[in-house]
Each structure stands twice: as structure tokens, then as C-alpha cells.
Amino acid sequence: MSDPRRAVPALGRLVTHPAVVAAVAEHGRAPVMAALRGVLEHARTAAASGTPVEGEDVLVAHALAAIEDRPTPQLTPVINATGVLLHTNLGRAPLSVDAVAALTAAAGTVDLEVDLDSGQRGGRDTPIRDTLVRLTGAGSAFAVNNGAAALVLALSALAGPGGVAVSRGELVEIGGSFRIPDMVRSAGTQLVDVGTTNRTHIADYRAALAAGASAILRVHPSNFRMEGFVHRPTTAELAEVAAAAGVPLIDDLGSGLLRAHPTAADEPVVAEAIAAGASVVVFSGDKLLGGPQAGIIAGDAELVERCRRAPLARALRLDKLRLAALAATLTAYERDARTELPVWAMAEADVAVLRRRAEAVVAGCSARGGDADIEVVALDAVLGGGSTPGATLPSVGVALAVGTAADELARALRTGTPSVVPRIVEERVVLDLRSVPPAADAQLITAVGAVLEALPPADRGQLTDRGEPSGHGDTAPTCHEGDPARARDSV
Ligand SMILES: *Cc1c(COP(=O)(O)O)cnc(C)c1O
């Protein structure tokens, strides 16, 4: 008997199939061929073990289905209903209307490095530098790819040969493989750890400098907090010791709070750290600053220029799109219009307004979702982005209970149109409205309504069946542990 695998058609036969020709026109030749090869390989293996070979139409249909199932190369826009305003896994700060307009305008050709008046070569980031100088009181400023890049550049340009003194209490991991000892090493400098985990004194730094350390690094611990028998010197105390030894004090502030705010009372304000004597500060552009991903080095003009001139700066510099978005974001601060930035509009949203929006979502979804159990609940939101650990913002949202397991309902919402990322609180799917831009409420209702409509009727009505009181959220479900959508511990 002949080899059963010979019954599987050759690739060359299938490429003339009309559905394949159409798919090549739509998706390109390479992915269609790869899918066909995969299907034919599978069919040959199956044939060898005695399975009858399917017809050409069926084999082609399998290949086309595999192409449709491919993850799309584009990023999928999502509605962030997690209650984490700056969610690193969801792209941190949403941009302001002005910032989006600026980056769209910059997509064409722009005066990135030319002075239009003189026709001479111009500074790439002069507008941003001047704005940051005005906003922070720094002598100069320079923006690079992200906070990690700003720290590595500052350390490599400024730390000197003797290594950098860092408190053992600040050798932190912030998330996404950002660990201070690794950053120090990758900057080509040496870590001189001083003090202990809970207490580091000014004398510890003095001793390290006397032994040859040539810089001090202070790190904002960001997403964790130590309490009890703890001590760390103030920025001013460190600045004095650094100045006496003639070495720079580099202060990694993390979140980039440009103006004090009661919601972020424990976060360092950029201008205050500079005024307290930090030689340079570094901070992110897409955390509390509310702009695009970026890392900013600001401080002493001569030291910032040293960073700007370092060869590494060229490898870490910002592109025109983010320079444009960052400049537009900074002008909101100059106009005292911080709530034009979505993260601050969300942080300051009034609870009564959130409650009215939640009621509208419940009404809209109930109309689409038949007898599904939907109710308004009080929640705790967080700023996120590694800022203000432990601090919460009062919030209001919508809880959904259906027969389907909460994680399955959450998956249906994430993969719906548009995608909605909820969080799970006490076995219920919860949509926190503080992290949803008000303009997205209508889309949220459409997406949730569509998911509820698709549920079998038996999966609805669980809350009523259990006879639970609908307290309309006066008890706040605040269990955030173990919720992957929340991801509050990693930045
Ligand atoms: C977030 C953070 C960083 C890293 O910033 P990215 O912009 O994410 O690269 C560095 N240091 C501190 C203290 C941070 O909080």
C-alpha cells in the first residue's frame, strides 16, 4: 500500500485555491503560506496514523481560520476599569487632548533641529528644557527614553570612578526588572551600599565618601513603605554632605510630581528636591507628570549638560512624537491647568459625579443585559505607577454578578469590543469608574451590554437568587490582593 501521507495535497496545489488567492491579497503571501504549511504538516502527521485526509476546501478553511486567530500587530485600545489610574500594563498616563494633537502634528515633518528664523541648526529639545527650567527651578533639564534611562545616564555621566553610595534601605526593586543594584551596575559604576535596611544615617554616607565614593544616590522607594524603627537623612542633609565632599547628589524621585497635591502627599515634589540641594533629580514622564513615556534629568546646569553630551545620551534620546507630547503636557502646568491631563482629572473627579456615571452605566447595561445583576458599589481606587503606596481614592463603580465565574466574565470583557479591563473583588467583576474617562462611558455601556446579551439567560440573576441585599455600595469591597488586573505592586 502506498504511503497514506501522499493523499495530502501539495502546497503548490492549494495556492491556486480562490480563497487562498483572496487571503494572500488581504494578508500578504508569507503569513498565508506559513498557515498552509502548518495545516499540511498536521494533515500529514494525522494521515500517517490512519486518519483520513480532509478535502482541500476544509484544509484551506483551517489555514484561513489560523490566520484570523493571529494576534494583531497593533496595540488594542482598552477601557481601563481597574481603578488603577496609572496602570503600567495598560500604558500608564493617557495623554491630554493637547498632547495627542501635538504628537499627531509632529508625525509629519517638523522643525525638530532647525531654527526657522535663522535657518541654522537648532536645539532638539530647547522648548522642553526652557519649560522644565521654569517649572522646577532647575538650571537645566534633559529628557530621555524613560525614568530608568534617565537614571542610568545620570549615573554613568556623573558618578565618577569611586562608585555611588546608596542606602541599603533604598536598594529597591520597583517592577518590570527595575532593580537599583542592576541599574547601578549597568551604568558602569560601582555600588557602595551604606547603612542598614531600616536605618541609614548621615554618618554612614560621610564614611562612604571618606572611603572614596564619588557620588550619592537617593532613591524614592515608590511602591513600598517602611514603618517603625526607620531613619533616612533628608535631601538637604545629604546635599550638604555631598557638597562638602565635592560629589554630586543624584535623587531618583520616581513619579515626577511637578506640583504638590493632597492625593500624593507622600510623593516628593520635583522643585522641592532641587531646592533642597539635589545636584540632579530624575523622574518619569508618564507617571504623576501625566505625559508620554519619558525620563527627565533636571538640576545643576553643568551636570545636566554633561549628561546631554555623553555618548549614551544619543542612544537614549526622545523622538519627535514624544518631545511634542511632552511639551504639550508641560504647558498645562504653566497654564495652571493640570486637570487637562487625564490622570489629574481622574484623581480629582468628584465622588458624586462618579456615582451618577455609575448609575447611568447600570441603567444602560440593565437595558441590554435583561435580568443580569448589576449594581452600583463604593470602591477604593489608587493612583498607581508606583506612587503613594497604601493610599486610596474613594471611588464608585459597577459590580456585575452572573452565573459564569468572575474570571470568565472578566475575560469576555477584556476580549470584547471595545476591550474593557475590569478588576475582580470578592468573586464579582467590578468596573471602577474613576479610571474610566467620562467620554468612554457610552462605549463602556455598549461593550458590557454586548457581553451580557451574549450570556445564556441561566447565567443571569445570581444576586437576586442569593437574596443578597443590594446595599448600593455602602460597604466598600476593597479586596485587591491577588488580582492580576490590579498589578498595584509592580511599576
Ligand atoms: C518608576 C520608577 C523608575 C523607572 O521609571 P520608568 O519611567 O518606568 O523607566 C525609576 N525609579 C523610581 C524611583 C521609580 O519609581
Short mmCIF file of C-alpha atoms and ligand atoms in Angstrom, two decimals:
data_model
loop_
_atom_site.label_atom_id
_atom_site.label_comp_id
_atom_site.label_asym_id
_atom_site.label_seq_id
_atom_site.Cartn_x
_atom_site.Cartn_y
_atom_site.Cartn_z
CA MET A 1 0.00 0.00 0.00
CA SER A 2 1.25 3.48 -0.78
CA ASP A 3 2.20 5.99 1.90
CA PRO A 4 -1.09 7.49 3.27
CA ARG A 5 0.65 10.88 3.53
CA ARG A 6 0.60 11.05 -0.27
CA ALA A 7 -3.14 11.75 -0.05
CA VAL A 8 -2.34 15.17 1.47
CA PRO A 9 -2.34 17.78 -1.31
CA ALA A 10 0.87 19.66 -2.12
CA LEU A 11 1.25 23.31 -1.11
CA GLY A 12 1.53 24.18 -4.81
CA ARG A 13 -2.00 22.90 -5.43
CA LEU A 14 -3.60 24.89 -2.63
CA VAL A 15 -2.06 28.22 -3.59
CA THR A 16 -4.36 28.40 -6.61
CA HIS A 17 -7.48 27.87 -4.47
CA PRO A 18 -9.64 31.03 -4.85
CA ALA A 19 -9.94 31.51 -1.06
CA VAL A 20 -6.15 31.32 -0.76
CA VAL A 21 -5.66 33.82 -3.57
CA ALA A 22 -8.05 36.20 -1.79
CA ALA A 23 -6.30 35.68 1.55
CA VAL A 24 -2.89 36.43 0.00
CA ALA A 25 -4.31 39.71 -1.34
CA GLU A 26 -5.63 40.63 2.10
CA HIS A 27 -2.87 39.43 4.47
CA GLY A 28 0.23 39.08 2.31
CA ARG A 29 1.87 35.93 0.97
CA ALA A 30 4.14 34.94 3.87
CA PRO A 31 1.54 34.52 6.64
CA VAL A 32 -0.84 32.60 4.33
CA MET A 33 1.93 30.24 3.20
CA ALA A 34 3.03 29.71 6.82
CA ALA A 35 -0.53 28.84 7.83
CA LEU A 36 -0.97 26.44 4.90
CA ARG A 37 2.34 24.72 5.68
CA GLY A 38 1.24 24.27 9.28
CA VAL A 39 -2.10 22.75 8.25
CA LEU A 40 -0.47 20.42 5.68
CA GLU A 41 2.16 19.30 8.19
CA HIS A 42 -0.59 18.49 10.67
CA ALA A 43 -2.59 16.62 7.99
CA ARG A 44 0.47 14.52 7.04
CA THR A 45 1.07 13.53 10.66
CA ALA A 46 -2.62 12.65 11.08
CA ALA A 47 -2.61 10.66 7.80
CA ALA A 48 0.42 8.66 8.92
CA SER A 49 -1.55 7.45 11.93
CA GLY A 50 -4.53 6.43 9.80
CA THR A 51 -6.80 9.50 9.97
CA PRO A 52 -8.48 10.15 6.60
CA VAL A 53 -7.23 13.26 4.85
CA GLU A 54 -9.73 16.11 4.71
CA GLY A 55 -10.75 17.76 1.43
CA GLU A 56 -8.89 20.74 0.03
CA ASP A 57 -11.67 23.17 0.95
CA VAL A 58 -11.54 22.03 4.58
CA LEU A 59 -7.74 22.25 4.74
CA VAL A 60 -7.85 25.76 3.28
CA ALA A 61 -10.57 26.74 5.77
CA HIS A 62 -8.34 25.53 8.65
CA ALA A 63 -5.46 27.65 7.38
CA LEU A 64 -7.63 30.75 6.97
CA ALA A 65 -9.06 30.31 10.48
CA ALA A 66 -5.49 30.15 11.84
CA ILE A 67 -4.73 33.45 10.12
CA GLU A 68 -7.83 35.11 11.56
CA ASP A 69 -6.81 33.91 15.04
CA ARG A 70 -3.37 35.53 14.83
CA PRO A 71 -2.80 38.24 17.40
CA THR A 72 -2.98 41.58 15.58
CA PRO A 73 0.29 43.50 15.44
CA GLN A 74 -1.45 46.71 16.56
CA LEU A 75 -1.95 47.67 20.19
CA THR A 76 -5.63 47.26 21.13
CA PRO A 77 -7.21 50.28 22.83
CA VAL A 78 -8.78 49.29 26.15
CA ILE A 79 -11.07 50.94 28.67
CA ASN A 80 -9.22 50.88 31.99
CA ALA A 81 -11.86 49.99 34.59
CA THR A 82 -9.31 48.61 37.08
CA GLY A 83 -9.35 51.62 39.37
CA VAL A 84 -5.57 51.95 38.97
CA LEU A 85 -5.25 55.36 37.33
CA LEU A 86 -1.65 54.86 36.20
CA HIS A 87 -1.60 51.21 35.16
CA THR A 88 1.82 50.25 33.84
CA ASN A 89 0.42 47.22 31.99
CA LEU A 90 -2.14 49.45 30.27
CA GLY A 91 0.31 52.14 29.17
CA ARG A 92 0.31 54.43 32.26
CA ALA A 93 -0.87 58.03 31.75
CA PRO A 94 -3.42 58.61 28.98
CA LEU A 95 -2.39 61.75 27.07
CA SER A 96 -4.26 65.05 27.15
CA VAL A 97 -6.18 66.33 24.13
CA ASP A 98 -3.39 68.87 23.51
CA ALA A 99 -0.67 66.24 23.78
CA VAL A 100 -2.44 63.97 21.30
CA ALA A 101 -2.88 66.89 18.89
CA ALA A 102 0.80 67.82 19.28
CA LEU A 103 2.08 64.33 18.58
CA THR A 104 -0.25 63.95 15.61
CA ALA A 105 1.02 67.24 14.20
CA ALA A 106 4.60 66.10 14.76
CA ALA A 107 4.01 62.92 12.74
CA GLY A 108 4.88 64.87 9.58
CA THR A 109 7.99 66.94 9.05
CA VAL A 110 8.71 69.42 11.84
CA ASP A 111 11.35 71.94 12.95
CA LEU A 112 12.93 69.36 15.23
CA GLU A 113 16.51 70.59 14.90
CA VAL A 114 16.28 73.73 12.84
CA ASP A 115 15.68 77.35 13.84
CA LEU A 116 13.09 78.53 11.30
CA ASP A 117 14.05 82.18 11.74
CA SER A 118 17.77 81.88 11.02
CA GLY A 119 17.69 78.61 9.11
CA GLN A 120 20.52 77.43 11.36
CA ARG A 121 20.68 74.17 13.26
CA GLY A 122 18.53 74.44 16.40
CA GLY A 123 18.45 72.56 19.69
CA ARG A 124 16.33 69.43 19.58
CA ASP A 125 14.68 69.85 22.96
CA THR A 126 15.20 73.56 23.71
CA PRO A 127 11.45 74.25 24.24
CA ILE A 128 11.15 71.41 26.75
CA ARG A 129 14.33 72.43 28.53
CA ASP A 130 13.15 76.00 28.98
CA THR A 131 9.70 74.93 30.23
CA LEU A 132 11.17 72.44 32.70
CA VAL A 133 13.59 75.07 33.99
CA ARG A 134 10.66 77.40 34.68
CA LEU A 135 8.54 74.67 36.30
CA THR A 136 11.22 73.13 38.52
CA GLY A 137 13.75 75.83 39.27
CA ALA A 138 16.47 73.62 37.77
CA GLY A 139 19.45 75.16 35.97
CA SER A 140 18.80 72.88 33.00
CA ALA A 141 16.89 69.76 32.05
CA PHE A 142 17.13 66.95 29.54
CA ALA A 143 14.54 64.33 28.54
CA VAL A 144 15.34 60.74 27.53
CA ASN A 145 13.50 57.48 26.89
CA ASN A 146 12.19 56.72 30.40
CA GLY A 147 12.98 57.02 34.10
CA ALA A 148 15.32 54.04 34.00
CA ALA A 149 17.27 55.59 31.11
CA ALA A 150 17.50 58.92 32.95
CA LEU A 151 18.95 57.17 36.00
CA VAL A 152 21.46 55.10 34.01
CA LEU A 153 22.57 58.15 32.02
CA ALA A 154 22.94 60.31 35.14
CA LEU A 155 24.91 57.61 36.96
CA SER A 156 27.17 56.84 34.03
CA ALA A 157 27.89 60.51 33.29
CA LEU A 158 28.18 61.76 36.88
CA ALA A 159 29.04 59.02 39.37
CA GLY A 160 32.80 59.10 38.90
CA PRO A 161 35.34 56.34 39.50
CA GLY A 162 34.78 55.82 43.23
CA GLY A 163 31.30 54.36 42.95
CA VAL A 164 27.96 55.60 44.20
CA ALA A 165 26.80 55.47 47.81
CA VAL A 166 23.24 54.13 48.21
CA SER A 167 21.36 53.32 51.42
CA ARG A 168 20.65 49.61 51.92
CA GLY A 169 17.05 50.69 52.55
CA GLU A 170 16.85 52.08 49.01
CA LEU A 171 18.19 49.09 47.08
CA VAL A 172 14.68 48.50 45.81
CA GLU A 173 13.04 46.57 43.03
CA ILE A 174 10.26 48.61 41.50
CA GLY A 175 8.93 46.15 38.93
CA GLY A 176 9.49 45.12 35.36
CA SER A 177 13.11 44.18 36.17
CA PHE A 178 13.99 47.64 37.50
CA ARG A 179 16.35 46.94 40.42
CA ILE A 180 18.62 49.64 41.75
CA PRO A 181 21.76 47.43 42.11
CA ASP A 182 21.34 46.26 38.49
CA MET A 183 20.82 49.81 37.22
CA VAL A 184 23.97 50.97 39.02
CA ARG A 185 25.98 48.11 37.53
CA SER A 186 24.64 48.64 34.02
CA ALA A 187 25.63 52.30 34.27
CA GLY A 188 29.21 51.02 34.58
CA THR A 189 29.65 52.27 38.09
CA GLN A 190 30.11 50.56 41.39
CA LEU A 191 27.57 50.22 44.18
CA VAL A 192 28.73 51.33 47.63
CA ASP A 193 25.92 50.24 49.94
CA VAL A 194 25.65 52.15 53.18
CA GLY A 195 23.65 51.86 56.41
CA THR A 196 21.11 49.13 57.07
CA THR A 197 17.72 48.12 55.67
CA ASN A 198 15.72 50.17 58.14
CA ARG A 199 18.12 52.87 59.31
CA THR A 200 20.75 54.80 57.41
CA HIS A 201 22.41 57.83 58.98
CA ILE A 202 24.23 60.79 57.54
CA ALA A 203 27.43 59.46 59.16
CA ASP A 204 27.14 56.30 57.01
CA TYR A 205 27.28 58.43 53.84
CA ARG A 206 30.12 60.53 55.24
CA ALA A 207 32.12 57.36 55.91
CA ALA A 208 31.48 56.07 52.36
CA LEU A 209 32.63 59.37 50.83
CA ALA A 210 35.72 59.40 53.06
CA ALA A 211 36.50 55.88 51.78
CA GLY A 212 36.36 57.12 48.19
CA ALA A 213 32.75 57.00 46.94
CA SER A 214 32.34 59.72 44.31
CA ALA A 215 28.55 60.24 44.25
CA ILE A 216 25.43 59.76 46.38
CA LEU A 217 22.23 58.26 45.00
CA ARG A 218 18.97 58.74 46.85
CA VAL A 219 16.02 56.63 45.64
CA HIS A 220 12.34 57.17 46.31
CA PRO A 221 11.13 53.71 47.37
CA SER A 222 7.97 54.25 45.27
CA ASN A 223 5.68 51.27 45.72
CA PHE A 224 6.54 50.16 49.23
CA ARG A 225 6.78 51.77 52.58
CA MET A 226 8.80 51.06 55.71
CA GLU A 227 7.37 51.91 59.08
CA GLY A 228 8.53 51.67 62.67
CA PHE A 229 12.21 51.92 63.64
CA VAL A 230 13.35 53.59 60.44
CA HIS A 231 15.54 56.53 59.52
CA ARG A 232 16.88 58.12 56.38
CA PRO A 233 18.55 61.53 56.11
CA THR A 234 16.68 64.35 54.37
CA THR A 235 17.66 65.51 50.90
CA ALA A 236 19.05 68.72 52.45
CA GLU A 237 21.29 66.76 54.84
CA LEU A 238 22.59 64.60 52.01
CA ALA A 239 23.13 67.66 49.82
CA GLU A 240 25.28 69.24 52.50
CA VAL A 241 27.48 66.16 52.85
CA ALA A 242 27.75 65.76 49.07
CA ALA A 243 28.66 69.42 48.59
CA ALA A 244 31.30 69.27 51.34
CA ALA A 245 32.91 66.30 49.58
CA GLY A 246 32.50 67.89 46.14
CA VAL A 247 30.46 64.97 44.75
CA PRO A 248 27.03 65.03 43.08
CA LEU A 249 23.80 64.00 44.81
CA ILE A 250 21.54 62.20 42.32
CA ASP A 251 17.93 61.95 43.52
CA ASP A 252 15.68 59.39 41.78
CA LEU A 253 12.21 60.77 42.51
CA GLY A 254 10.27 58.20 40.51
CA SER A 255 6.86 59.65 39.87
CA GLY A 256 7.60 63.21 38.72
CA LEU A 257 5.14 65.20 40.83
CA LEU A 258 5.54 68.76 39.48
CA ARG A 259 3.06 70.41 41.83
CA ALA A 260 2.12 69.27 45.36
CA HIS A 261 -1.26 67.58 45.66
CA PRO A 262 -3.08 66.24 48.75
CA THR A 263 -3.74 62.91 46.99
CA ALA A 264 0.01 62.43 46.60
CA ALA A 265 1.10 63.89 49.93
CA ASP A 266 3.99 61.42 50.37
CA GLU A 267 5.43 61.91 46.89
CA PRO A 268 8.46 64.18 46.51
CA VAL A 269 7.81 67.39 44.57
CA VAL A 270 10.45 67.95 41.87
CA ALA A 271 11.09 71.64 42.65
CA GLU A 272 11.39 70.90 46.39
CA ALA A 273 14.05 68.22 45.83
CA ILE A 274 16.03 70.64 43.66
CA ALA A 275 15.59 73.46 46.18
CA ALA A 276 16.76 71.09 48.96
CA GLY A 277 20.05 70.72 47.11
CA ALA A 278 19.88 67.62 44.91
CA SER A 279 22.51 68.11 42.18
CA VAL A 280 20.23 66.40 39.67
CA VAL A 281 16.85 64.73 40.03
CA VAL A 282 15.49 62.07 37.68
CA PHE A 283 11.80 61.24 37.20
CA SER A 284 9.35 59.65 34.77
CA GLY A 285 7.17 61.49 32.25
CA ASP A 286 4.22 59.08 32.27
CA LYS A 287 3.55 58.70 35.97
CA LEU A 288 2.17 61.62 38.01
CA LEU A 289 3.50 64.10 35.46
CA GLY A 290 0.76 62.75 33.21
CA GLY A 291 2.57 62.77 29.85
CA PRO A 292 4.18 60.30 27.44
CA GLN A 293 6.81 57.76 28.43
CA ALA A 294 9.96 59.76 29.13
CA GLY A 295 12.63 60.20 31.75
CA ILE A 296 13.79 63.64 32.80
CA ILE A 297 17.12 64.71 34.27
CA ALA A 298 16.90 68.18 35.84
CA GLY A 299 19.21 70.15 38.07
CA ASP A 300 22.61 71.82 38.03
CA ALA A 301 23.18 73.18 34.51
CA GLU A 302 26.76 71.97 34.19
CA LEU A 303 25.93 68.44 35.34
CA VAL A 304 22.84 68.20 33.09
CA GLU A 305 24.98 69.35 30.13
CA ARG A 306 27.48 66.60 30.98
CA CYS A 307 24.61 64.09 30.72
CA ARG A 308 23.40 65.65 27.44
CA ARG A 309 26.87 65.43 25.88
CA ALA A 310 27.52 61.82 26.96
CA PRO A 311 27.58 59.38 24.00
CA LEU A 312 24.90 57.30 25.75
CA ALA A 313 22.51 60.29 25.53
CA ARG A 314 22.25 59.79 21.78
CA ALA A 315 21.12 56.19 22.34
CA LEU A 316 18.50 57.20 24.89
CA ARG A 317 17.09 60.39 23.38
CA LEU A 318 13.42 61.07 22.72
CA ASP A 319 11.84 61.00 19.27
CA LYS A 320 9.85 63.94 17.85
CA LEU A 321 6.46 62.41 18.73
CA ARG A 322 7.18 62.17 22.42
CA LEU A 323 9.01 65.51 22.52
CA ALA A 324 5.86 67.08 21.09
CA ALA A 325 3.54 65.29 23.53
CA LEU A 326 5.79 66.08 26.50
CA ALA A 327 5.99 69.77 25.57
CA ALA A 328 2.20 69.98 25.28
CA THR A 329 1.80 68.20 28.63
CA LEU A 330 4.18 70.63 30.35
CA THR A 331 2.31 73.67 29.06
CA ALA A 332 -0.77 72.51 31.02
CA TYR A 333 1.28 73.10 34.20
CA GLU A 334 2.39 76.52 33.01
CA ARG A 335 -1.24 77.49 32.46
CA ASP A 336 -2.15 76.08 35.89
CA ALA A 337 -4.47 73.68 34.08
CA ARG A 338 -3.24 70.38 35.47
CA THR A 339 -6.72 68.79 35.26
CA GLU A 340 -6.48 68.98 31.47
CA LEU A 341 -4.22 65.96 32.00
CA PRO A 342 -6.42 62.86 32.26
CA VAL A 343 -4.62 61.37 35.27
CA TRP A 344 -5.32 64.51 37.32
CA ALA A 345 -8.90 64.85 36.04
CA MET A 346 -9.45 61.26 37.18
CA ALA A 347 -7.73 61.84 40.52
CA GLU A 348 -9.88 64.90 41.22
CA ALA A 349 -13.19 63.55 39.92
CA ASP A 350 -15.97 64.16 42.41
CA VAL A 351 -17.39 61.01 44.05
CA ALA A 352 -20.96 62.26 43.49
CA VAL A 353 -20.23 62.59 39.78
CA LEU A 354 -18.70 59.10 39.70
CA ARG A 355 -21.86 57.80 41.38
CA ARG A 356 -24.13 59.42 38.77
CA ARG A 357 -22.00 57.94 35.99
CA ALA A 358 -22.15 54.50 37.65
CA GLU A 359 -25.93 54.76 37.88
CA ALA A 360 -26.10 55.60 34.19
CA VAL A 361 -23.89 52.59 33.37
CA VAL A 362 -26.13 50.32 35.48
CA ALA A 363 -29.23 51.68 33.73
CA GLY A 364 -27.67 51.32 30.27
CA CYS A 365 -26.40 47.80 30.90
CA SER A 366 -29.60 46.61 32.59
CA ALA A 367 -31.49 47.64 29.46
CA ARG A 368 -29.16 45.48 27.35
CA GLY A 369 -28.46 42.71 29.84
CA GLY A 370 -32.01 41.56 30.64
CA ASP A 371 -32.06 40.21 34.18
CA ALA A 372 -28.31 40.34 34.86
CA ASP A 373 -27.37 41.54 38.35
CA ILE A 374 -25.71 44.89 38.16
CA GLU A 375 -25.37 47.34 40.97
CA VAL A 376 -23.54 50.47 41.99
CA VAL A 377 -20.78 49.86 44.56
CA ALA A 378 -18.36 52.03 46.51
CA LEU A 379 -14.73 51.23 45.76
CA ASP A 380 -11.18 52.29 46.51
CA ALA A 381 -9.12 53.42 43.53
CA VAL A 382 -5.36 54.05 43.58
CA LEU A 383 -3.08 56.43 41.69
CA GLY A 384 -0.73 53.59 40.71
CA GLY A 385 2.51 53.97 38.79
CA GLY A 386 4.40 53.14 41.97
CA SER A 387 3.20 56.26 43.74
CA THR A 388 1.51 56.68 47.11
CA PRO A 389 1.59 53.04 48.33
CA GLY A 390 -1.26 52.30 50.69
CA ALA A 391 -3.16 55.49 49.84
CA THR A 392 -6.55 55.11 48.20
CA LEU A 393 -9.02 57.41 46.46
CA PRO A 394 -12.72 56.96 47.23
CA SER A 395 -14.41 55.72 44.10
CA VAL A 396 -17.65 54.34 42.71
CA GLY A 397 -18.16 51.58 40.22
CA VAL A 398 -20.42 48.89 38.92
CA ALA A 399 -20.41 45.27 40.15
CA LEU A 400 -21.62 42.51 37.86
CA ALA A 401 -22.65 39.09 39.14
CA VAL A 402 -23.57 36.32 36.76
CA GLY A 403 -23.55 32.54 36.95
CA THR A 404 -20.38 32.50 34.86
CA ALA A 405 -17.23 32.52 37.00
CA ALA A 406 -15.93 36.05 37.56
CA ASP A 407 -12.67 35.35 35.74
CA GLU A 408 -14.59 34.12 32.66
CA LEU A 409 -16.76 37.22 32.64
CA ALA A 410 -13.63 39.37 33.03
CA ARG A 411 -12.08 37.57 30.06
CA ALA A 412 -15.21 38.17 27.97
CA LEU A 413 -14.98 41.88 28.80
CA ARG A 414 -11.25 42.06 28.01
CA THR A 415 -11.74 40.37 24.64
CA GLY A 416 -14.93 42.29 23.79
CA THR A 417 -15.39 45.34 21.58
CA PRO A 418 -14.16 47.70 22.80
CA SER A 419 -11.96 45.86 25.29
CA VAL A 420 -12.77 46.57 28.94
CA VAL A 421 -10.27 45.63 31.69
CA PRO A 422 -12.15 45.24 34.98
CA ARG A 423 -10.95 44.00 38.34
CA ILE A 424 -12.35 41.21 40.47
CA VAL A 425 -13.44 42.00 44.01
CA GLU A 426 -14.81 39.21 46.19
CA GLU A 427 -15.78 36.99 43.26
CA ARG A 428 -17.51 39.80 41.43
CA VAL A 429 -16.40 41.64 38.33
CA VAL A 430 -16.13 45.32 39.16
CA LEU A 431 -15.81 48.31 36.82
CA ASP A 432 -14.23 51.25 38.65
CA LEU A 433 -15.33 54.50 37.02
CA ARG A 434 -12.52 56.63 38.45
CA SER A 435 -10.06 55.20 35.92
CA VAL A 436 -12.53 55.44 33.00
CA PRO A 437 -12.54 58.75 31.10
CA PRO A 438 -16.14 60.11 31.17
CA ALA A 439 -16.09 60.29 27.38
CA ALA A 440 -15.76 56.49 27.31
CA ASP A 441 -18.92 55.78 29.34
CA ALA A 442 -21.10 55.23 26.26
CA GLN A 443 -18.55 52.77 24.84
CA LEU A 444 -18.35 51.05 28.22
CA ILE A 445 -22.13 50.54 28.24
CA THR A 446 -22.01 49.19 24.68
CA ALA A 447 -19.21 46.75 25.50
CA VAL A 448 -20.68 45.49 28.78
CA GLY A 449 -24.20 45.29 27.28
CA ALA A 450 -22.91 43.18 24.39
CA VAL A 451 -21.15 40.76 26.76
CA LEU A 452 -24.24 40.43 28.97
CA GLU A 453 -26.51 39.87 25.96
CA ALA A 454 -24.26 37.05 24.83
CA LEU A 455 -24.63 35.22 28.17
CA PRO A 456 -27.10 32.35 28.38
CA PRO A 457 -30.17 33.50 30.40
CA ALA A 458 -29.44 30.96 33.15
CA ASP A 459 -26.23 32.83 33.89
CA ARG A 460 -28.10 35.92 34.95
CA GLY A 461 -29.91 36.77 38.15
CA GLN A 462 -27.42 35.37 40.66
CA LEU A 463 -27.54 38.18 43.18
CA THR A 464 -31.30 38.13 43.39
CA ASP A 465 -31.28 34.35 43.63
CA ARG A 466 -28.96 34.52 46.61
CA GLY A 467 -31.23 37.13 48.12
CA GLU A 468 -28.33 39.44 48.87
CA PRO A 469 -29.18 42.96 49.84
CA SER A 470 -28.23 45.47 47.21
CA GLY A 471 -26.70 47.97 49.56
CA HIS A 472 -25.81 50.24 46.71
CA GLY A 473 -22.27 50.22 47.66
CA ASP A 474 -22.21 51.50 51.16
CA THR A 475 -19.93 48.63 52.05
CA ALA A 476 -16.80 49.01 50.01
CA PRO A 477 -15.38 45.81 48.56
CA THR A 478 -11.72 46.60 48.85
CA CYS A 479 -10.08 43.23 48.46
CA HIS A 480 -7.32 43.89 45.95
CA GLU A 481 -4.96 41.02 46.72
CA GLY A 482 -4.20 38.52 44.01
CA ASP A 483 -5.97 40.45 41.29
CA PRO A 484 -3.75 40.41 38.20
CA ALA A 485 -5.61 43.30 36.56
CA ARG A 486 -4.75 45.46 39.51
CA ALA A 487 -1.00 44.86 39.45
CA ARG A 488 -0.50 47.55 42.03
CA ASP A 489 2.75 46.24 43.40
CA SER A 490 4.70 46.39 40.19
CA VAL A 491 5.52 49.54 38.28
C1 LIG B 1 9.13 54.16 38.11
C2 LIG B 1 10.47 54.43 38.68
C3 LIG B 1 11.60 54.32 37.88
C4 LIG B 1 11.54 53.84 36.46
O1 LIG B 1 10.92 54.76 35.64
P1 LIG B 1 10.43 54.32 34.17
O2 LIG B 1 9.92 55.58 33.59
O3 LIG B 1 9.38 53.27 34.40
O4 LIG B 1 11.61 53.77 33.47
C5 LIG B 1 12.81 54.62 38.43
N1 LIG B 1 12.91 54.99 39.72
C6 LIG B 1 11.85 55.12 40.53
C7 LIG B 1 12.06 55.54 41.93
C8 LIG B 1 10.58 54.83 40.03
O5 LIG B 1 9.50 54.94 40.83
#
